[in-house]
């Protein structure tokens, strides 16, 4: 596995963890700022999850192509 694939997997992991923390803040902790934003936190979390899946796909492609 090359460095490019590791970078993509790191970006995917970071984006996924951040999205989960946003959803936790909004729906479990019920932070007043997150609740007041209505759909803003949720929309941004969904966008981060999509970004994480895209980065994961790019990492898989980099592994298959032997990117270094």
XYZ file of C-alpha atoms in Angstrom:
68
model
C 0.000 0.000 0.000
C 1.439 3.327 -1.055
C 1.531 6.671 0.667
C -1.260 8.060 -1.511
C -3.652 5.329 -0.378
C -2.707 5.918 3.264
C -3.432 9.623 2.898
C -6.843 8.912 1.378
C -7.695 6.442 4.141
C -6.589 8.992 6.752
C -8.773 11.688 5.204
C -11.709 9.265 5.074
C -11.242 8.300 8.711
C -10.933 11.891 9.866
C -14.023 13.001 7.961
C -16.002 10.033 9.251
C -15.042 10.654 12.867
C -15.866 14.344 12.548
C -19.276 13.566 11.022
C -20.090 11.141 13.838
C -19.043 13.715 16.439
C -21.329 16.310 14.808
C -24.249 13.901 14.854
C -23.499 12.992 18.477
C -23.420 16.673 19.439
C -26.723 17.321 17.688
C -28.808 14.285 18.623
C -27.303 12.820 21.809
C -25.759 15.742 23.711
C -28.363 18.163 22.344
C -25.991 21.106 22.486
C -28.097 24.303 22.434
C -26.128 25.790 19.534
C -26.539 22.603 17.482
C -30.258 22.389 18.197
C -30.717 26.089 17.365
C -29.024 25.592 13.975
C -31.907 23.284 13.024
C -30.714 21.320 9.982
C -27.297 22.931 9.585
C -25.359 20.491 11.757
C -27.110 17.507 10.198
C -26.581 18.719 6.637
C -22.892 19.349 7.248
C -22.546 15.907 8.887
C -24.154 14.250 5.861
C -21.811 16.164 3.541
C -18.840 15.017 5.630
C -20.045 11.403 5.424
C -20.304 11.680 1.632
C -16.803 13.150 1.551
C -15.561 10.287 3.740
C -17.073 7.681 1.410
C -15.532 9.423 -1.603
C -12.117 9.489 0.054
C -12.492 5.827 0.977
C -13.285 4.999 -2.648
C -10.260 7.007 -3.791
C -8.097 5.074 -1.322
C -9.372 1.755 -2.641
C -8.672 2.861 -6.221
C -5.170 3.958 -5.191
C -4.502 0.540 -3.633
C -5.754 -1.286 -6.732
C -3.639 0.853 -9.063
C -0.591 0.560 -6.870
C -0.329 4.320 -6.361
C 2.694 5.389 -4.377
